[in-house]
Coordinates of C-alpha atoms in Angstrom, one line a residue:
X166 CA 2.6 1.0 18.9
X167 CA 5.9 2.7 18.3
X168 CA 6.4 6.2 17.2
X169 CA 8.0 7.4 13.5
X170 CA 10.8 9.6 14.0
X171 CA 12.8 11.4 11.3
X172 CA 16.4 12.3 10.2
X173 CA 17.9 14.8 7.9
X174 CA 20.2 14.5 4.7
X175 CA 23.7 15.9 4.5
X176 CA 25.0 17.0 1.6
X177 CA 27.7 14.6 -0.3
X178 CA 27.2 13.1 -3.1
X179 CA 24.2 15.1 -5.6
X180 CA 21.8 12.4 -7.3
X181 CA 19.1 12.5 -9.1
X182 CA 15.8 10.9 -10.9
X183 CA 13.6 11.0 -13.8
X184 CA 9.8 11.1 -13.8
X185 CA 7.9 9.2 -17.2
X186 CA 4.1 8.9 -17.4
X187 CA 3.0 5.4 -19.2
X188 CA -0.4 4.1 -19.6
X189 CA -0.2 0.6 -19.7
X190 CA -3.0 -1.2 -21.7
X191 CA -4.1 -4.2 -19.3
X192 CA -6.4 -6.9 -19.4
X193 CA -8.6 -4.7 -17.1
X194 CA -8.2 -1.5 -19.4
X195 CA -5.8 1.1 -19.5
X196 CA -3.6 2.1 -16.1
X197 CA -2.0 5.6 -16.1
X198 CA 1.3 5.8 -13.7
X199 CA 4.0 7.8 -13.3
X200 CA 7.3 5.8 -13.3
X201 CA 10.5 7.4 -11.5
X202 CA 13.3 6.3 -12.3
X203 CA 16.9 7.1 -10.2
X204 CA 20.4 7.6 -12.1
X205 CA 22.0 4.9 -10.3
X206 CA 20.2 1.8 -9.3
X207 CA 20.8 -0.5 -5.9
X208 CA 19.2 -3.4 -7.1
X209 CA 16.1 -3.1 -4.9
X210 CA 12.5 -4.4 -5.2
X211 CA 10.8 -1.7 -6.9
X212 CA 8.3 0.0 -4.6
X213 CA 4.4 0.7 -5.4
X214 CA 2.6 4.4 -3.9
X215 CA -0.6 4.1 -3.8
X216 CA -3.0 6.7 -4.3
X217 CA -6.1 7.2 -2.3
X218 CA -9.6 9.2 -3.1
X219 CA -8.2 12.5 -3.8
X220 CA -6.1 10.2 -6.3
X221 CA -3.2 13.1 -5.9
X222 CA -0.6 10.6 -7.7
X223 CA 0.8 13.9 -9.4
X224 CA 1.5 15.2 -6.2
X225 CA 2.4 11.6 -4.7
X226 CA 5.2 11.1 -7.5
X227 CA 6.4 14.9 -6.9
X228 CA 7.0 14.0 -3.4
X229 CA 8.3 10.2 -4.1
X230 CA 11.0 11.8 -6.7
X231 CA 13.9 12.6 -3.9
X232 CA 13.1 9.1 -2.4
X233 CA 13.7 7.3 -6.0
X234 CA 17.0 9.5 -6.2
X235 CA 18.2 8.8 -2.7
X236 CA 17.5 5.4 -2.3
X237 CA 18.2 4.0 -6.0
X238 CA 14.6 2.4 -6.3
X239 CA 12.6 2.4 -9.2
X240 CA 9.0 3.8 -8.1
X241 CA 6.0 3.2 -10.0
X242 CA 2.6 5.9 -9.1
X243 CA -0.4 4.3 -10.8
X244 CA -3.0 7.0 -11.1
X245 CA -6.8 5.1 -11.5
X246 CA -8.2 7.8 -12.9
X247 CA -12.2 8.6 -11.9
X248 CA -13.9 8.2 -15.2
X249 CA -12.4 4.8 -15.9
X250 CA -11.8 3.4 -12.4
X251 CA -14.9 4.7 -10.2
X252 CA -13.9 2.5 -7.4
X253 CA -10.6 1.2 -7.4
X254 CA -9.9 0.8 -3.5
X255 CA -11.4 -3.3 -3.9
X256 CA -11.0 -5.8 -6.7
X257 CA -14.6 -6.7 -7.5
X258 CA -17.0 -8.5 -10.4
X259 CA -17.3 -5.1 -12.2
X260 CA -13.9 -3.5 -11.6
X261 CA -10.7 -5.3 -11.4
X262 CA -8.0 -2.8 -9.9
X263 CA -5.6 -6.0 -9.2
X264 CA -5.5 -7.2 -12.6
X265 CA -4.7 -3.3 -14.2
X266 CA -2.0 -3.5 -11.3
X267 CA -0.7 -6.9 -12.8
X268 CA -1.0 -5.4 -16.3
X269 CA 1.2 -2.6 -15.2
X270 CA 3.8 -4.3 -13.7
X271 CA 3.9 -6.6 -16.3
X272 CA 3.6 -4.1 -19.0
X273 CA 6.7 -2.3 -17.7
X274 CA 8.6 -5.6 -17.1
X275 CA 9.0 -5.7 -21.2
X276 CA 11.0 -2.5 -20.5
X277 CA 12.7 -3.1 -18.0
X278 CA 13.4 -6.9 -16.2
X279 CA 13.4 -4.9 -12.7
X280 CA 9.9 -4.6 -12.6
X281 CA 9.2 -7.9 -12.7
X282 CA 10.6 -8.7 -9.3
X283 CA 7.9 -8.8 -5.9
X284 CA 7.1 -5.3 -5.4
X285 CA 7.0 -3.3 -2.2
X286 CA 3.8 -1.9 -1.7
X287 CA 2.3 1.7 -0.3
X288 CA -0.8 2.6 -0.1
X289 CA -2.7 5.5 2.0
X290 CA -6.4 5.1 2.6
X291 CA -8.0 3.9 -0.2
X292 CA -4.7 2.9 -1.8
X293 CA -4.0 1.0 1.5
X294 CA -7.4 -0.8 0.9
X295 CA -6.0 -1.8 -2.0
X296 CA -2.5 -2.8 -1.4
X297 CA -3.5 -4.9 1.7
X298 CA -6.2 -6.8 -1.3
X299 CA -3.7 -6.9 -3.6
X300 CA -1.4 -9.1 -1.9
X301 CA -3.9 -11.5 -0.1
X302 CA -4.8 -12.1 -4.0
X303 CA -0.9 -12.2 -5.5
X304 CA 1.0 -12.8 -2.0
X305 CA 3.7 -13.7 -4.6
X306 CA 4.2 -10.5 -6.6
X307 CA 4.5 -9.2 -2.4
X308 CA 8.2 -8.5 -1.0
X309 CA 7.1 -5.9 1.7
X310 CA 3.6 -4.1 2.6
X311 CA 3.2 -0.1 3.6
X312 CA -0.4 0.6 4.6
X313 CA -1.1 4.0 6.1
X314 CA -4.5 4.8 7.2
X315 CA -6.8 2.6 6.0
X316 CA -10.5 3.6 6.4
X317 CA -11.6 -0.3 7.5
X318 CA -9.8 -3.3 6.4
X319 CA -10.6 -7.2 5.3
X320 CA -9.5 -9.5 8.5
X321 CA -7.8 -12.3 7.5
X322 CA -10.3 -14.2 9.7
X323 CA -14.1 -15.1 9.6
X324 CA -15.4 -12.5 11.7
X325 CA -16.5 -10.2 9.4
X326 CA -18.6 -11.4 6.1
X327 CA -16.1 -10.2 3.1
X328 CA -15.3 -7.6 2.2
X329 CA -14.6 -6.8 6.0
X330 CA -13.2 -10.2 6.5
X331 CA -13.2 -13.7 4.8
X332 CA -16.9 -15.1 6.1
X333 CA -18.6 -15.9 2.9
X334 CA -22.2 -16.0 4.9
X335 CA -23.3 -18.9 2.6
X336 CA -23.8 -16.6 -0.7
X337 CA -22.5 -18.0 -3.8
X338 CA -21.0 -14.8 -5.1
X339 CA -19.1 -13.8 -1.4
X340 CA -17.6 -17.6 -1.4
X341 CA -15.7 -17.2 -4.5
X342 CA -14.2 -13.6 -3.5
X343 CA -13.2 -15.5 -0.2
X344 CA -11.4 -18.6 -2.2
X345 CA -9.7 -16.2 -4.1
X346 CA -8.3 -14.1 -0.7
X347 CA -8.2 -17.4 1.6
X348 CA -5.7 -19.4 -1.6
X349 CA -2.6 -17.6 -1.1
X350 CA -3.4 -17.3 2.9
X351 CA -0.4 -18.6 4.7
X352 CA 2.2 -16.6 2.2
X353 CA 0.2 -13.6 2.6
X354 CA 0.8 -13.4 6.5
X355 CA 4.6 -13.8 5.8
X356 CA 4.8 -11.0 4.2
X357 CA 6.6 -8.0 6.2
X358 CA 3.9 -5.6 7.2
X359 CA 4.1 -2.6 8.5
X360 CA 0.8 -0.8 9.5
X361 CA 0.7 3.4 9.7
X362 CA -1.4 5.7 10.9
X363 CA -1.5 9.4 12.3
X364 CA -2.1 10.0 15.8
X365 CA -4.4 12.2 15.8
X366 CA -6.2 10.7 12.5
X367 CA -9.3 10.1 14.8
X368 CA -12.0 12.2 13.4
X369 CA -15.1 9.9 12.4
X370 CA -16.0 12.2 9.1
X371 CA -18.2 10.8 6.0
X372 CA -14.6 9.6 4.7
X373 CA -15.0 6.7 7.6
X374 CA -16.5 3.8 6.8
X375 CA -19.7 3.4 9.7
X376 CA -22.0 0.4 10.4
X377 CA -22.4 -0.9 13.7
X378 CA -20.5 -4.1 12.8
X379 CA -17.1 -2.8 11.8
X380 CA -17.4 -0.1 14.7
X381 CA -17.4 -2.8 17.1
X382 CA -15.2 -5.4 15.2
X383 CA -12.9 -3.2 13.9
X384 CA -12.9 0.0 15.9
X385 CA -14.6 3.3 15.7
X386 CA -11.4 5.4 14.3
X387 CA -8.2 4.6 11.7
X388 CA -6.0 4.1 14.5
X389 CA -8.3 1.9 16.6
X390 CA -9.2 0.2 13.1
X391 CA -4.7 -0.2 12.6
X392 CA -4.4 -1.8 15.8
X393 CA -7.1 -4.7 15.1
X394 CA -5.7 -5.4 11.7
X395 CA -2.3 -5.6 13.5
X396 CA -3.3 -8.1 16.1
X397 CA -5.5 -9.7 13.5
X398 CA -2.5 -10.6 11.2
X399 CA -0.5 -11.5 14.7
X400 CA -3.3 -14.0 15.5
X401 CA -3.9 -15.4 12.0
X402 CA -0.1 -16.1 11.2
X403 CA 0.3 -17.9 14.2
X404 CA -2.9 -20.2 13.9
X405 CA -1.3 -21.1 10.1
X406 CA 2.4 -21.7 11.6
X407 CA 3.6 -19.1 9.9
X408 CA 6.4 -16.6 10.9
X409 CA 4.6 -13.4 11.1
X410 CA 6.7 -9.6 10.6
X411 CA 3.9 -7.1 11.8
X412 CA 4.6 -3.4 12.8
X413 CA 2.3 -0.8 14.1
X414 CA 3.6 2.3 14.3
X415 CA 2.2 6.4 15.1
X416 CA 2.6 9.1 13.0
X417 CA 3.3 11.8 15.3
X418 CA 1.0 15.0 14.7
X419 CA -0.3 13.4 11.7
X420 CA -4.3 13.7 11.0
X421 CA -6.1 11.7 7.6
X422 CA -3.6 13.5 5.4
X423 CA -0.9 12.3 3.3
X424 CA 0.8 15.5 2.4
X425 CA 1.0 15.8 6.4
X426 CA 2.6 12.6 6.8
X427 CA 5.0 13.6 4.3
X428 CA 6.4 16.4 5.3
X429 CA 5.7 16.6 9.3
X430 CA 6.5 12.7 9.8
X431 CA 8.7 11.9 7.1
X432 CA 6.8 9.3 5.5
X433 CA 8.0 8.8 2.0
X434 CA 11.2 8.7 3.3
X435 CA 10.7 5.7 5.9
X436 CA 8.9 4.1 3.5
X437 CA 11.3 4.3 0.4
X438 CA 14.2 2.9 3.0
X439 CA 17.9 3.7 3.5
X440 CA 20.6 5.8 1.3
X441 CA 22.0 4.6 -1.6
X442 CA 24.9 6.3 -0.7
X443 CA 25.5 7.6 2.2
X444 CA 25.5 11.4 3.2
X445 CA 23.8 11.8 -0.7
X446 CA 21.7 14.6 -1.5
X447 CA 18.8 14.3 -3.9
X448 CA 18.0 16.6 -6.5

């Protein structure tokens, strides 16, 4: 596992980006998101943050803004909102997260042709529960994956019945969740991935998933969880001939919080990707 460092910004060239809120009506029901858009644009894959419980996208966008500016992305912060999307961290028969995620994209697309390129996606916790569902279900839509801390994930493997990995234990209902995830298989493990998680994110608090099972499957903390989803991708890609590109890597100082990660580890920053312009200062 390698470890995250960080770099400053020198002052040059002063850039800049706008924040819009949309709500995007979708086949799944309306998606709120916060959409940043930079002055100049690089031509990049537009990148997706993630929310996760605390669904801080607010405060996620806030901190996304300088990245959108400096790196000439376009950044899109869906916000599922708790009265409409209860449980948004898995696509499921009752609540389909993926499709309002399709709908959105889609939805701003008619805007702007840039969003309907493959997306980069982020997502921290529950968002990274999400993200790492997402693609496995539209490995196409997929240019790069971000997943920071993810409370337990789905193996690509038949270890674990779904939703902790793609067993369908005989039941009807389980078997056509794991067609869905198993279709797009091989494409989903060539995605690049990289896998994040604090160091010190080892507490095992009611916000950690617990059965006996995934503790000895998966692991008993986030980072001990990262690690097996690591190797797991390693293992599956290679079994379907497929090129894996799989990074684990430490947050230093960094416990289950994103804000943390943020600011101590300079995660928005790593994530979002290199200057536009060299030497440029967001503002």
């Amino acid at each position: 596992m390698k470890h995250l460092s960080t770099t400053v910004l020198k002052d040059c060239t002063r850039i800049s980006a706008s924040i819009d809120r949309v709500v995007a009506p979708t086949p799944a029901g309306r998606l709120r998101a916060f959409v940043l858009h930079p002055t100049h644009d690089a031509g990049r894959a537009p990148l997706v943050v993630l929310h996760g419980i605390s669904r801080n996208a607010k405060e996620l966008a806030r901190f996304f803004a300088p990245e959108a500016a400096r790196t000439g992305r376009r950044i899109v912060v869906p916000h599922f909102t708790p009265n409409r999307w209860p449980h948004f961290q898995r696509p499921c028969r009752a609540v389909r997260p993926d499709v309002a995620l399709v709908g959105l994209m889609d939805f701003l697309a008619t805007q702007d042709a840039a969003f309907a390129r493959p997306a980069q996606i982020f997502g921290h916790s529950g968002g990274a529960q999400l993200a790492h569902r997402f693609a496995m279900l539209y490995p196409n839509r997929v240019a790069r994956l971000s997943l920071v801390a993810a409370g337990w994930y789905c193996l690509p493997d038949d270890r674990m019945a779904y939703p902790y990995g793609l067993d369908d234990k005989n039941d009807r209902q389980l078997a056509l969740w794991v067609r869905r995830h198993r279709a797009g298989l091989a494409r989903f493990l060539s995605i690049p991935t990289e896998i994040l998680v604090g160091d010190s994110d080892t507490d095992r608090d009611e916000s950690l998933r617990q059965t006996s099972d995934l503790d000895v499957v998966q692991g008993t903390t986030r980072v001990a969880r990262a690690a097996t989803y690591a190797e797991a991708l390693r293992t599956a890609a290679s079994q379907a001939g497929v090129s894996a590109d799989v990074t684990l890597t430490a947050l230093p100082g960094v416990q289950h919080d994103v804000a943390q990660a943020i600011r101590v580890a300079g995660l928005a920053r790593h994530v979002a990707g290199p200057d536009l312009f060299p030497f440029a200062q967001a503002v």
